Short mmCIF file of C-alpha atoms and ligand atoms in Angstrom, two decimals:
data_model
loop_
_atom_site.label_atom_id
_atom_site.label_comp_id
_atom_site.label_asym_id
_atom_site.label_seq_id
_atom_site.Cartn_x
_atom_site.Cartn_y
_atom_site.Cartn_z
CA MET A 1 2.04 -20.29 -26.76
CA VAL A 2 1.66 -18.03 -23.70
CA ALA A 3 2.88 -14.38 -23.71
CA THR A 4 6.00 -13.57 -21.83
CA ILE A 5 6.09 -10.31 -19.75
CA SER A 6 9.53 -8.75 -19.78
CA HIS A 7 11.09 -5.99 -17.66
CA TRP A 8 10.89 -2.26 -18.55
CA VAL A 9 14.25 -0.54 -18.80
CA ASP A 10 15.32 2.61 -20.66
CA GLY A 11 11.72 3.27 -21.94
CA LYS A 12 11.38 -0.16 -23.57
CA ARG A 13 10.88 -3.91 -22.92
CA TRP A 14 13.95 -5.83 -21.91
CA ASP A 15 14.24 -9.56 -21.54
CA GLY A 16 17.20 -9.65 -19.12
CA THR A 17 19.57 -12.63 -18.90
CA SER A 18 17.71 -14.89 -16.53
CA SER A 19 15.72 -17.73 -18.01
CA ARG A 20 13.57 -18.20 -14.91
CA THR A 21 9.84 -17.40 -15.28
CA ALA A 22 6.62 -17.62 -13.17
CA PRO A 23 3.16 -18.41 -14.56
CA VAL A 24 0.52 -15.74 -14.74
CA THR A 25 -3.03 -17.01 -14.23
CA ASN A 26 -6.60 -15.75 -14.67
CA PRO A 27 -8.12 -16.60 -11.32
CA ALA A 28 -11.62 -16.78 -12.70
CA THR A 29 -10.85 -19.49 -15.24
CA GLY A 30 -7.85 -21.02 -13.59
CA ALA A 31 -6.02 -20.93 -16.99
CA ALA A 32 -2.47 -19.73 -17.51
CA THR A 33 -2.51 -16.55 -19.55
CA GLY A 34 1.16 -15.84 -19.66
CA GLU A 35 4.47 -15.97 -17.86
CA VAL A 36 6.55 -13.29 -16.26
CA ARG A 37 10.33 -13.12 -16.28
CA LEU A 38 12.08 -13.40 -12.88
CA ALA A 39 15.18 -11.23 -12.78
CA SER A 40 18.58 -12.43 -11.61
CA THR A 41 20.85 -10.42 -9.32
CA ALA A 42 22.83 -9.45 -12.50
CA ASP A 43 19.58 -8.27 -14.20
CA VAL A 44 18.79 -6.03 -11.21
CA ASP A 45 22.34 -4.60 -11.42
CA VAL A 46 21.70 -3.56 -15.02
CA VAL A 47 18.34 -1.92 -14.15
CA VAL A 48 19.80 0.05 -11.24
CA GLN A 49 22.73 1.17 -13.37
CA ARG A 50 20.36 2.46 -16.05
CA ALA A 51 18.30 4.24 -13.38
CA THR A 52 21.39 5.75 -11.84
CA ALA A 53 22.39 7.16 -15.22
CA ALA A 54 18.84 8.59 -15.76
CA PHE A 55 18.86 10.20 -12.29
CA GLU A 56 21.92 12.24 -13.14
CA THR A 57 19.94 14.28 -15.69
CA TRP A 58 16.45 14.03 -14.19
CA ARG A 59 17.51 15.55 -10.93
CA ASP A 60 18.33 18.84 -12.78
CA VAL A 61 15.05 19.02 -14.72
CA PRO A 62 13.22 22.14 -13.51
CA LEU A 63 10.29 21.70 -11.18
CA ASN A 64 7.66 23.09 -13.59
CA ARG A 65 8.79 20.70 -16.29
CA ARG A 66 8.56 17.77 -13.88
CA ALA A 67 5.08 18.95 -12.95
CA ARG A 68 4.03 19.15 -16.63
CA ILE A 69 5.04 15.50 -17.14
CA LEU A 70 3.00 14.54 -14.08
CA PHE A 71 -0.02 16.41 -15.37
CA ALA A 72 0.29 14.60 -18.74
CA PHE A 73 0.69 11.24 -16.89
CA ARG A 74 -2.44 11.98 -14.88
CA GLU A 75 -4.47 12.71 -18.04
CA LEU A 76 -3.31 9.60 -19.87
CA LEU A 77 -3.94 7.46 -16.77
CA GLU A 78 -7.52 8.64 -16.63
CA ALA A 79 -7.95 7.91 -20.35
CA ARG A 80 -6.54 4.41 -19.85
CA THR A 81 -8.32 3.49 -16.59
CA ASP A 82 -10.67 1.08 -18.32
CA ALA A 83 -7.78 -0.86 -19.98
CA LEU A 84 -5.83 -0.91 -16.76
CA ALA A 85 -8.81 -2.04 -14.74
CA HIS A 86 -9.49 -4.93 -17.10
CA ALA A 87 -5.84 -6.04 -17.03
CA ILE A 88 -5.97 -6.05 -13.18
CA THR A 89 -9.15 -8.11 -13.12
CA ALA A 90 -7.67 -10.60 -15.55
CA GLU A 91 -4.78 -11.34 -13.31
CA HIS A 92 -6.09 -10.46 -9.76
CA GLY A 93 -9.71 -11.41 -10.05
CA LYS A 94 -11.26 -8.33 -8.33
CA VAL A 95 -14.48 -6.99 -9.96
CA VAL A 96 -13.76 -4.29 -12.64
CA ALA A 97 -15.46 -1.53 -10.67
CA ASP A 98 -13.12 -2.22 -7.78
CA ALA A 99 -10.11 -2.19 -10.12
CA MET A 100 -11.25 1.18 -11.51
CA GLY A 101 -11.50 2.47 -7.99
CA GLU A 102 -7.92 1.47 -7.19
CA VAL A 103 -6.65 3.30 -10.33
CA ALA A 104 -8.60 6.42 -9.31
CA ARG A 105 -7.22 6.27 -5.76
CA GLY A 106 -3.70 5.91 -7.26
CA ALA A 107 -4.29 8.84 -9.57
CA GLU A 108 -5.01 11.01 -6.54
CA VAL A 109 -1.37 10.56 -5.53
CA VAL A 110 -0.37 11.79 -8.97
CA GLU A 111 -2.57 14.81 -8.47
CA PHE A 112 -0.80 15.49 -5.14
CA ALA A 113 2.57 15.13 -6.76
CA CYS A 114 1.64 17.67 -9.47
CA GLY A 115 2.15 20.20 -6.71
CA ILE A 116 5.76 19.39 -6.39
CA PRO A 117 7.00 22.96 -6.90
CA THR A 118 5.16 23.95 -3.70
CA LEU A 119 5.91 20.69 -1.85
CA LEU A 120 9.57 21.11 -2.22
CA ALA A 121 9.68 24.81 -1.08
CA GLY A 122 12.07 25.20 1.79
CA ARG A 123 12.30 27.72 4.64
CA TYR A 124 14.43 30.89 4.72
CA SER A 125 15.66 32.90 7.72
CA GLU A 126 17.25 36.21 7.04
CA GLN A 127 19.98 37.71 9.34
CA VAL A 128 20.44 34.69 11.67
CA ALA A 129 23.69 36.44 12.54
CA SER A 130 25.31 39.63 11.23
CA GLY A 131 25.38 39.24 7.47
CA VAL A 132 24.28 35.60 7.67
CA ASP A 133 21.17 33.95 6.18
CA THR A 134 20.02 30.36 6.45
CA TRP A 135 17.75 28.34 4.23
CA SER A 136 16.69 24.74 3.95
CA VAL A 137 16.29 22.65 0.80
CA ARG A 138 15.17 19.08 0.06
CA GLN A 139 17.11 17.18 -2.56
CA PRO A 140 16.35 13.83 -4.28
CA VAL A 141 17.97 10.66 -2.85
CA GLY A 142 18.95 8.98 -6.12
CA VAL A 143 17.46 5.63 -7.12
CA ALA A 144 14.33 4.70 -5.08
CA ALA A 145 13.17 1.08 -5.17
CA GLY A 146 9.56 -0.02 -4.66
CA ILE A 147 8.52 -3.62 -3.90
CA THR A 148 4.74 -4.19 -3.98
CA PRO A 149 2.15 -6.82 -3.26
CA PHE A 150 -0.49 -8.51 -5.57
CA ASN A 151 -3.59 -6.96 -4.07
CA PHE A 152 -3.32 -3.49 -5.58
CA PRO A 153 -1.10 -3.84 -8.59
CA ALA A 154 -1.75 -0.19 -9.72
CA MET A 155 -2.55 1.71 -6.63
CA VAL A 156 0.16 0.58 -4.22
CA PRO A 157 3.02 1.35 -6.64
CA MET A 158 1.41 4.74 -7.23
CA TRP A 159 1.65 5.49 -3.52
CA MET A 160 5.39 5.55 -4.33
CA HIS A 161 6.52 6.32 -7.85
CA PRO A 162 4.73 9.66 -8.68
CA ILE A 163 6.13 11.31 -5.55
CA ALA A 164 9.63 9.75 -5.92
CA ILE A 165 9.82 10.90 -9.52
CA ALA A 166 8.36 14.29 -8.79
CA CYS A 167 11.13 14.77 -6.18
CA GLY A 168 13.78 14.26 -8.85
CA ASN A 169 14.62 10.53 -8.27
CA ALA A 170 14.73 7.56 -10.62
CA PHE A 171 12.35 4.83 -9.49
CA VAL A 172 12.72 1.03 -9.91
CA LEU A 173 9.50 -0.95 -9.37
CA LYS A 174 9.51 -4.67 -8.44
CA PRO A 175 5.83 -5.52 -8.66
CA SER A 176 4.15 -8.75 -7.58
CA GLU A 177 4.92 -11.63 -9.92
CA ARG A 178 1.21 -12.69 -9.64
CA ASP A 179 -0.28 -9.75 -11.48
CA PRO A 180 2.56 -8.02 -13.41
CA SER A 181 0.69 -6.50 -16.39
CA ALA A 182 -0.58 -3.39 -14.65
CA SER A 183 2.93 -2.13 -14.09
CA MET A 184 3.76 -2.50 -17.76
CA LEU A 185 0.75 -0.35 -18.76
CA VAL A 186 1.87 2.18 -16.22
CA ALA A 187 5.43 2.19 -17.59
CA GLU A 188 4.05 2.83 -21.13
CA THR A 189 1.92 5.62 -19.78
CA TRP A 190 5.00 7.30 -18.14
CA ALA A 191 6.80 7.06 -21.48
CA ASP A 192 3.87 8.47 -23.41
CA ALA A 193 3.69 11.29 -20.92
CA GLY A 194 7.20 12.37 -21.82
CA LEU A 195 9.14 10.96 -18.85
CA PRO A 196 12.79 10.55 -19.97
CA GLU A 197 14.02 6.98 -20.38
CA GLY A 198 15.34 5.19 -17.34
CA VAL A 199 13.53 7.35 -14.78
CA PHE A 200 10.83 4.73 -14.31
CA SER A 201 11.86 1.05 -14.60
CA VAL A 202 10.11 -2.23 -13.86
CA VAL A 203 12.04 -5.33 -12.84
CA HIS A 204 9.95 -8.43 -12.38
CA GLY A 205 11.10 -11.09 -10.04
CA ASP A 206 10.81 -12.94 -6.74
CA ALA A 207 12.94 -13.13 -3.60
CA GLU A 208 16.22 -13.00 -5.65
CA ALA A 209 15.33 -9.63 -7.18
CA VAL A 210 14.02 -8.25 -3.91
CA ASP A 211 17.22 -9.12 -2.06
CA ALA A 212 19.34 -7.73 -4.95
CA LEU A 213 17.47 -4.45 -4.65
CA CYS A 214 17.76 -4.36 -0.85
CA THR A 215 21.54 -4.75 -0.93
CA HIS A 216 22.49 -2.97 -4.22
CA PRO A 217 24.84 -0.04 -3.42
CA GLY A 218 23.19 2.04 -6.09
CA VAL A 219 19.73 1.95 -4.40
CA ALA A 220 19.16 4.75 -1.87
CA THR A 221 15.73 4.00 -0.49
CA VAL A 222 13.44 0.93 -0.41
CA SER A 223 9.66 1.16 -0.05
CA PHE A 224 7.95 -2.07 0.57
CA VAL A 225 4.33 -3.10 0.94
CA GLY A 226 3.35 -6.72 1.54
CA SER A 227 3.02 -9.35 4.25
CA THR A 228 4.58 -8.80 7.71
CA ALA A 229 7.18 -11.58 7.47
CA VAL A 230 8.61 -10.18 4.21
CA ALA A 231 8.25 -6.56 5.41
CA ARG A 232 10.46 -7.39 8.41
CA HIS A 233 13.02 -9.21 6.15
CA VAL A 234 13.15 -6.30 3.69
CA TYR A 235 13.38 -3.76 6.47
CA GLU A 236 16.31 -5.60 8.20
CA THR A 237 18.15 -6.46 4.94
CA ALA A 238 17.86 -2.93 3.39
CA ALA A 239 18.56 -1.13 6.65
CA ASN A 240 21.66 -3.33 7.22
CA ALA A 241 22.85 -2.21 3.84
CA GLY A 242 22.52 1.41 4.99
CA LYS A 243 19.38 2.34 3.11
CA ARG A 244 16.37 4.34 4.22
CA VAL A 245 13.46 1.92 4.39
CA GLN A 246 9.70 1.99 4.84
CA ALA A 247 8.16 -1.47 5.01
CA LEU A 248 4.38 -1.80 5.36
CA GLY A 249 3.15 -5.20 6.50
CA GLY A 250 -0.03 -7.13 7.06
CA ALA A 251 -3.07 -6.19 9.14
CA LYS A 252 -6.00 -7.36 11.25
CA ASN A 253 -8.48 -4.53 11.08
CA HIS A 254 -11.26 -4.30 13.73
CA MET A 255 -14.55 -2.55 13.54
CA ILE A 256 -16.17 -1.85 16.85
CA VAL A 257 -19.99 -1.48 16.85
CA LEU A 258 -21.40 0.25 19.96
CA PRO A 259 -25.00 -0.44 21.02
CA ASP A 260 -26.16 2.99 19.93
CA ALA A 261 -25.03 2.57 16.35
CA ASP A 262 -27.36 2.40 13.38
CA LEU A 263 -27.10 -1.42 12.90
CA ASP A 264 -28.10 -1.38 9.24
CA VAL A 265 -25.37 1.17 8.47
CA ALA A 266 -22.86 -0.90 10.50
CA ALA A 267 -23.89 -4.15 8.79
CA ASP A 268 -23.61 -2.55 5.34
CA ALA A 269 -20.12 -1.29 6.25
CA ALA A 270 -19.02 -4.66 7.65
CA VAL A 271 -20.06 -6.48 4.52
CA SER A 272 -18.56 -3.90 2.15
CA ALA A 273 -15.25 -3.71 4.05
CA GLY A 274 -15.10 -7.44 4.87
CA TYR A 275 -15.82 -8.98 1.59
CA GLY A 276 -14.92 -6.22 -0.96
CA SER A 277 -12.07 -7.51 -3.23
CA ALA A 278 -12.78 -10.86 -1.64
CA GLY A 279 -11.11 -9.62 1.62
CA GLU A 280 -7.73 -9.26 -0.14
CA ARG A 281 -7.24 -5.67 1.09
CA CYS A 282 -4.72 -4.62 3.76
CA MET A 283 -7.51 -2.27 5.01
CA ALA A 284 -10.32 -4.92 4.85
CA ILE A 285 -12.24 -5.32 8.09
CA SER A 286 -11.57 -8.83 9.32
CA VAL A 287 -12.97 -8.55 12.82
CA VAL A 288 -16.25 -7.06 13.92
CA VAL A 289 -16.27 -6.39 17.69
CA ALA A 290 -19.96 -6.45 18.71
CA ILE A 291 -20.82 -4.98 22.15
CA GLU A 292 -23.02 -7.67 23.71
CA PRO A 293 -26.45 -6.17 23.77
CA VAL A 294 -26.54 -5.83 20.00
CA ALA A 295 -24.40 -8.82 18.92
CA ASP A 296 -27.24 -11.22 17.96
CA ASP A 297 -29.05 -8.54 15.91
CA LEU A 298 -25.79 -7.38 14.20
CA VAL A 299 -24.67 -10.94 13.30
CA ALA A 300 -28.10 -11.60 11.76
CA ARG A 301 -27.92 -8.43 9.62
CA ILE A 302 -24.35 -9.13 8.43
CA ARG A 303 -25.25 -12.77 7.59
CA GLU A 304 -28.34 -11.75 5.59
CA ARG A 305 -26.30 -9.23 3.51
CA ALA A 306 -23.24 -11.46 3.01
CA ALA A 307 -25.33 -14.36 1.82
CA ALA A 308 -26.83 -12.25 -0.89
CA LEU A 309 -23.52 -11.35 -2.48
CA ALA A 310 -23.02 -12.45 -6.09
CA VAL A 311 -19.74 -14.37 -6.51
CA GLY A 312 -18.37 -14.74 -9.99
CA ASP A 313 -16.05 -13.51 -12.76
CA GLY A 314 -14.84 -10.05 -11.87
CA ALA A 315 -15.19 -9.03 -15.54
CA ASP A 316 -18.98 -9.40 -15.28
CA PRO A 317 -20.49 -6.21 -13.81
CA GLY A 318 -23.27 -8.16 -12.13
CA ASN A 319 -20.89 -9.78 -9.67
CA ASP A 320 -19.90 -8.35 -6.24
CA MET A 321 -16.97 -10.56 -5.49
CA GLY A 322 -14.48 -12.31 -7.72
CA PRO A 323 -12.16 -15.31 -7.07
CA LEU A 324 -9.13 -15.41 -4.86
CA VAL A 325 -5.85 -14.67 -6.57
CA THR A 326 -4.31 -18.12 -6.86
CA ALA A 327 -5.35 -21.74 -6.16
CA ALA A 328 -2.77 -21.97 -3.31
CA HIS A 329 -4.20 -18.83 -1.63
CA ARG A 330 -7.72 -20.18 -2.01
CA GLU A 331 -6.70 -23.39 -0.25
CA ARG A 332 -4.88 -21.50 2.42
CA VAL A 333 -7.93 -19.36 3.23
CA ALA A 334 -10.35 -22.31 3.07
CA GLY A 335 -7.96 -24.09 5.44
CA TYR A 336 -8.48 -21.23 7.95
CA VAL A 337 -12.20 -21.72 7.74
CA ASP A 338 -11.62 -25.46 8.60
CA THR A 339 -9.34 -24.34 11.48
CA GLY A 340 -12.09 -21.93 12.82
CA VAL A 341 -14.56 -24.75 12.89
CA ASP A 342 -12.13 -26.96 14.71
CA GLU A 343 -11.33 -24.22 17.22
CA GLY A 344 -15.04 -24.02 18.15
CA ALA A 345 -15.99 -20.73 16.45
CA GLN A 346 -19.58 -20.73 15.13
CA LEU A 347 -19.62 -20.76 11.31
CA VAL A 348 -22.89 -18.91 10.48
CA LEU A 349 -22.12 -18.57 6.76
CA ASP A 350 -20.02 -21.12 4.91
CA GLY A 351 -18.63 -20.15 1.48
CA ARG A 352 -16.38 -23.21 1.02
CA ASP A 353 -18.66 -24.97 -1.49
CA VAL A 354 -19.53 -21.99 -3.62
CA ALA A 355 -19.37 -22.83 -7.30
CA VAL A 356 -19.61 -20.58 -10.39
CA ALA A 357 -21.43 -22.03 -13.40
CA GLY A 358 -19.16 -22.50 -16.43
CA LEU A 359 -16.01 -21.57 -14.50
CA ASP A 360 -15.27 -24.79 -12.63
CA ASP A 361 -11.53 -24.21 -12.40
CA GLY A 362 -11.71 -20.75 -10.90
CA PHE A 363 -10.43 -20.06 -7.38
CA TRP A 364 -13.81 -19.53 -5.74
CA LEU A 365 -14.52 -19.06 -2.10
CA GLY A 366 -17.76 -17.48 -1.02
CA PRO A 367 -18.28 -15.12 1.99
CA CYS A 368 -17.64 -16.87 5.28
CA LEU A 369 -18.88 -15.47 8.60
CA PHE A 370 -17.72 -16.68 12.10
CA ASP A 371 -19.52 -15.73 15.32
CA ARG A 372 -18.21 -16.17 18.92
CA VAL A 373 -14.63 -16.03 17.83
CA GLU A 374 -12.14 -15.87 20.77
CA PRO A 375 -8.87 -13.91 20.81
CA SER A 376 -6.94 -17.04 21.49
CA MET A 377 -8.03 -18.62 18.18
CA ARG A 378 -5.76 -18.70 15.15
CA ILE A 379 -8.57 -17.30 12.90
CA TYR A 380 -8.43 -14.25 15.14
CA ARG A 381 -4.66 -13.94 15.59
CA ASP A 382 -3.46 -14.58 11.91
CA GLU A 383 -4.11 -12.40 8.91
CA ILE A 384 -6.27 -14.58 6.62
CA PHE A 385 -6.54 -12.23 3.64
CA GLY A 386 -9.74 -13.65 2.25
CA PRO A 387 -13.52 -13.35 2.52
CA VAL A 388 -13.66 -14.48 6.17
CA LEU A 389 -15.16 -12.20 8.69
CA SER A 390 -14.97 -12.92 12.45
CA VAL A 391 -17.25 -11.53 15.06
CA VAL A 392 -15.90 -11.21 18.52
CA ARG A 393 -18.32 -10.36 21.29
CA ALA A 394 -17.23 -7.93 23.94
CA PRO A 395 -19.10 -7.01 27.11
CA THR A 396 -18.13 -3.32 27.12
CA TYR A 397 -16.50 -0.58 25.12
CA GLU A 398 -13.39 -0.81 27.36
CA ASP A 399 -13.11 -4.57 26.59
CA ALA A 400 -13.32 -3.80 22.88
CA VAL A 401 -10.59 -1.10 22.98
CA ARG A 402 -8.31 -3.42 25.05
CA LEU A 403 -8.75 -6.16 22.42
CA VAL A 404 -7.76 -3.93 19.54
CA ASN A 405 -4.84 -2.40 21.45
CA GLU A 406 -3.46 -5.81 22.37
CA ASN A 407 -3.49 -7.01 18.78
CA ALA A 408 -0.10 -7.22 17.15
CA TYR A 409 -1.12 -5.28 14.07
CA GLY A 410 -2.25 -1.59 14.05
CA ASN A 411 -3.09 -0.73 10.51
CA GLY A 412 -6.81 0.50 10.34
CA VAL A 413 -9.63 0.45 12.88
CA ALA A 414 -13.24 1.71 12.86
CA LEU A 415 -15.82 2.70 15.38
CA PHE A 416 -19.52 2.77 14.60
CA THR A 417 -21.60 4.92 16.96
CA ARG A 418 -23.93 7.97 17.19
CA ASP A 419 -22.11 9.33 20.25
CA GLY A 420 -19.63 12.05 19.44
CA GLY A 421 -18.04 11.91 22.89
CA ALA A 422 -17.36 8.20 22.54
CA ALA A 423 -15.91 8.70 19.15
CA ARG A 424 -13.65 11.47 20.35
CA ARG A 425 -12.37 9.31 23.23
CA PHE A 426 -11.88 6.39 20.86
CA GLN A 427 -9.66 8.22 18.40
CA ARG A 428 -7.49 9.35 21.29
CA GLU A 429 -7.01 6.06 22.99
CA ILE A 430 -6.94 3.55 20.07
CA GLU A 431 -3.55 2.20 18.87
CA ALA A 432 -3.67 2.15 15.09
CA GLY A 433 -2.32 4.30 12.35
CA MET A 434 -5.58 4.93 10.52
CA VAL A 435 -8.88 5.46 12.39
CA GLY A 436 -12.38 5.50 10.97
CA ILE A 437 -15.42 6.99 12.72
CA ASN A 438 -18.48 5.56 10.95
CA VAL A 439 -16.00 4.94 8.09
CA PRO A 440 -15.05 1.26 7.74
CA ILE A 441 -11.97 1.65 5.49
CA PRO A 442 -10.29 4.97 6.51
CA VAL A 443 -7.71 5.11 3.75
CA PRO A 444 -6.38 8.69 3.91
CA MET A 445 -6.51 11.00 0.93
CA ALA A 446 -3.17 11.35 -0.95
CA TYR A 447 -2.25 14.66 0.81
CA TYR A 448 -2.26 12.76 4.16
CA SER A 449 0.04 9.80 4.73
CA PHE A 450 -0.92 6.15 4.80
CA GLY A 451 0.58 3.68 7.30
CA GLY A 452 -0.09 1.54 10.33
CA TRP A 453 1.48 0.91 13.73
CA GLY A 454 2.83 -2.24 15.29
CA GLN A 455 3.54 -5.16 13.00
CA SER A 456 1.91 -3.25 10.15
CA LEU A 457 4.87 -0.94 9.61
CA PHE A 458 8.66 -1.32 9.94
CA GLY A 459 10.40 2.01 9.77
CA ASP A 460 8.97 5.33 10.81
CA THR A 461 7.75 6.98 7.64
CA HIS A 462 4.27 6.48 6.22
CA VAL A 463 3.66 6.55 2.45
CA HIS A 464 2.53 9.47 0.34
CA GLY A 465 1.50 12.94 1.62
CA LEU A 466 4.27 15.09 3.20
CA GLU A 467 5.87 12.02 4.71
CA GLY A 468 6.28 10.60 1.21
CA VAL A 469 7.98 13.81 0.07
CA HIS A 470 10.33 13.59 3.08
CA PHE A 471 11.08 9.94 2.44
CA TYR A 472 12.20 10.59 -1.10
CA THR A 473 14.29 13.62 -0.31
CA ARG A 474 17.20 14.50 1.90
CA GLY A 475 17.18 17.72 3.93
CA LYS A 476 20.01 20.23 3.63
CA VAL A 477 20.45 23.50 5.43
CA VAL A 478 22.63 26.23 3.96
CA THR A 479 24.14 28.99 6.03
CA ALA A 480 25.66 31.83 3.96
CA ARG A 481 27.59 34.95 4.95
CA TRP A 482 27.94 37.87 2.55
CA SER A 483 29.68 40.52 4.63
CA ASP A 484 29.26 44.25 4.14
CA PRO A 485 32.43 45.66 2.56
CA ALA A 486 33.66 46.42 6.16
CA THR A 487 34.98 42.90 7.16
CA ARG A 488 36.35 41.67 10.46
CA GLY A 489 39.54 39.68 11.10
CA PRO A 490 39.71 35.94 11.92
CA ASP A 491 37.72 34.75 15.02
CA LEU A 492 38.61 31.29 16.44
CA GLY A 493 35.69 31.24 18.88
CA PHE A 494 32.73 28.93 18.45
CA PRO A 495 30.08 30.56 16.29
CA THR A 496 27.18 31.71 18.62
CA ASN A 497 25.05 33.56 16.08
CA ARG A 498 24.95 36.62 18.25
P1 NAD B 501 4.00 -10.83 -0.12
O1 NAD B 501 4.69 -10.34 1.13
O2 NAD B 501 3.96 -12.21 -0.37
O3 NAD B 501 4.69 -10.10 -1.44
C1 NAD B 501 4.98 -8.80 -1.42
C2 NAD B 501 6.30 -8.56 -2.38
O4 NAD B 501 7.39 -9.23 -1.71
C3 NAD B 501 6.08 -9.15 -3.71
O5 NAD B 501 6.68 -8.27 -4.63
C4 NAD B 501 6.86 -10.43 -3.69
O6 NAD B 501 7.43 -10.82 -4.88
C5 NAD B 501 7.96 -10.18 -2.59
N1 NAD B 501 8.29 -11.36 -1.81
C6 NAD B 501 7.39 -12.43 -1.47
N2 NAD B 501 8.14 -13.29 -0.72
C7 NAD B 501 9.36 -12.86 -0.58
C8 NAD B 501 10.53 -13.31 0.11
N3 NAD B 501 10.50 -14.44 0.75
N4 NAD B 501 11.65 -12.52 0.06
C9 NAD B 501 11.69 -11.39 -0.60
N5 NAD B 501 10.60 -10.89 -1.28
C10 NAD B 501 9.47 -11.60 -1.26
O7 NAD B 501 2.57 -10.17 -0.05
P2 NAD B 501 1.35 -10.40 -1.08
O8 NAD B 501 0.79 -11.77 -0.77
O9 NAD B 501 1.74 -10.08 -2.46
O10 NAD B 501 0.27 -9.30 -0.57
C11 NAD B 501 -0.57 -9.49 0.51
C12 NAD B 501 0.02 -8.90 1.80
O11 NAD B 501 0.29 -7.51 1.58
C13 NAD B 501 -0.96 -8.94 2.93
O12 NAD B 501 -0.25 -9.33 4.06
C14 NAD B 501 -1.42 -7.56 3.09
O13 NAD B 501 -1.91 -7.16 4.36
C15 NAD B 501 -0.22 -6.80 2.72
N6 NAD B 501 -0.55 -5.44 2.29
C16 NAD B 501 -0.23 -4.44 3.18
C17 NAD B 501 -0.59 -3.14 2.85
C18 NAD B 501 -0.34 -2.03 3.85
O14 NAD B 501 -0.55 -0.89 3.48
N7 NAD B 501 0.14 -2.29 5.04
C19 NAD B 501 -1.11 -2.82 1.66
C20 NAD B 501 -1.36 -3.85 0.70
C21 NAD B 501 -1.07 -5.20 1.11
#
């Protein structure tokens, strides 16, 4: 009998009323390890109602008490990192060291949110008119929903809930149905940290639950991270229902290598950022743009390093790369490799036949490297989301920048060079939300905000950092008059603050 993963409501597991479930699989073995409940619209209604009730008291909890719970959550999270990482690896497939890294990056957002008493401080202006003072405050929005993808089952939700909760909201998480266990461990950790019941809920589900959250009148804001098609759908549906929405979509991240770059450093970076987590990262490098004089040399160095990567069970610390998340996704990515060959790109490293001894049913795909990819090819245009790196050759720096700026996505981008002037020009003229200079995956620290441009973001607010605090609060400005005992009579003129 397989274990059934339930929702988390009012500080405990809750089965809901829907009998629909989805299988949960270990991608390294291909074996089903459990099933997860898929909420109905009625189930979502129950969860939102419980969250609304919890919000009514949580909003009034003093800032220092909220911060103390966040500090406790941070400590427990650190103590449970190992358990959380192994749970992630068992359902996602990434190597344990990578899973530990995602928990650590998520914890940085918690650390940022611990400063909530300072982050929520407003501004005050004395004597804006005679006897009149003005100040600004930021107040919680109510129930905030988060809908998240499979590829970072701990970190991406933590871009959202620590800040939403710190700001005084109740948070409802709808995690990916492919790796749902991490969110349950996080829910238990919040409860153990002393968070009142109902402030953090988990509702598992698929499109029905997502649409129910996007249209529920009790939900004030929707934060979404996932593929571009669903991001657009969530943005339109929730915005039509009058909600504040931030919807982060897919990506096609380029790394430009100038001829003056250290090619060993660039090749190491391309391999780490291209094949880490089997390429299932929204900030993965999927295109290397090699400026012609160094292209042959760079491709050779990347190929040599990629061919040496150890592919196998993510739970084995000797491996660099685990399996893909599902059999269907493995077939989709392998299909793109077939497409690239048909389109005429040069496959210089083919991972399609990689096998792992003793794990015949795992969803394996080894590193694949294409050279001489053209911008018209589907392997260039589409987000593949697997261990497939494309090299596009560009004659000049200007050609490389044009290529990046014409791409529909605009999440991350990187430049490798030793020339400070070129780097400065690049960061000014490149069109992407996150820019790396000799840094292949420029994910901002928690006190800055994360988000892309173009088809990588619908809405105008990035996640975490100050933009996160703004997203989960509403601004209010108070203007108050306390007159001196000598008061004036009525004045029907328009207030001019003179
Ligand atoms: P996905 O879009 O399939 O799923 C994301 C969420 O949407 C899940 O919770 C899923 O249950 C739900 N969902 C799926 N189909 C839906 C539908 N038709 N209607 C309503 N809801 C639906 O994404 P994924 O495969 O889980 O994750 C990979 C994608 O996420 C990639 O495109 C990747 O680039 C993107 N991603 C982006 C960022 C970023 O910061 N921009 C970060 C991580 C992942």
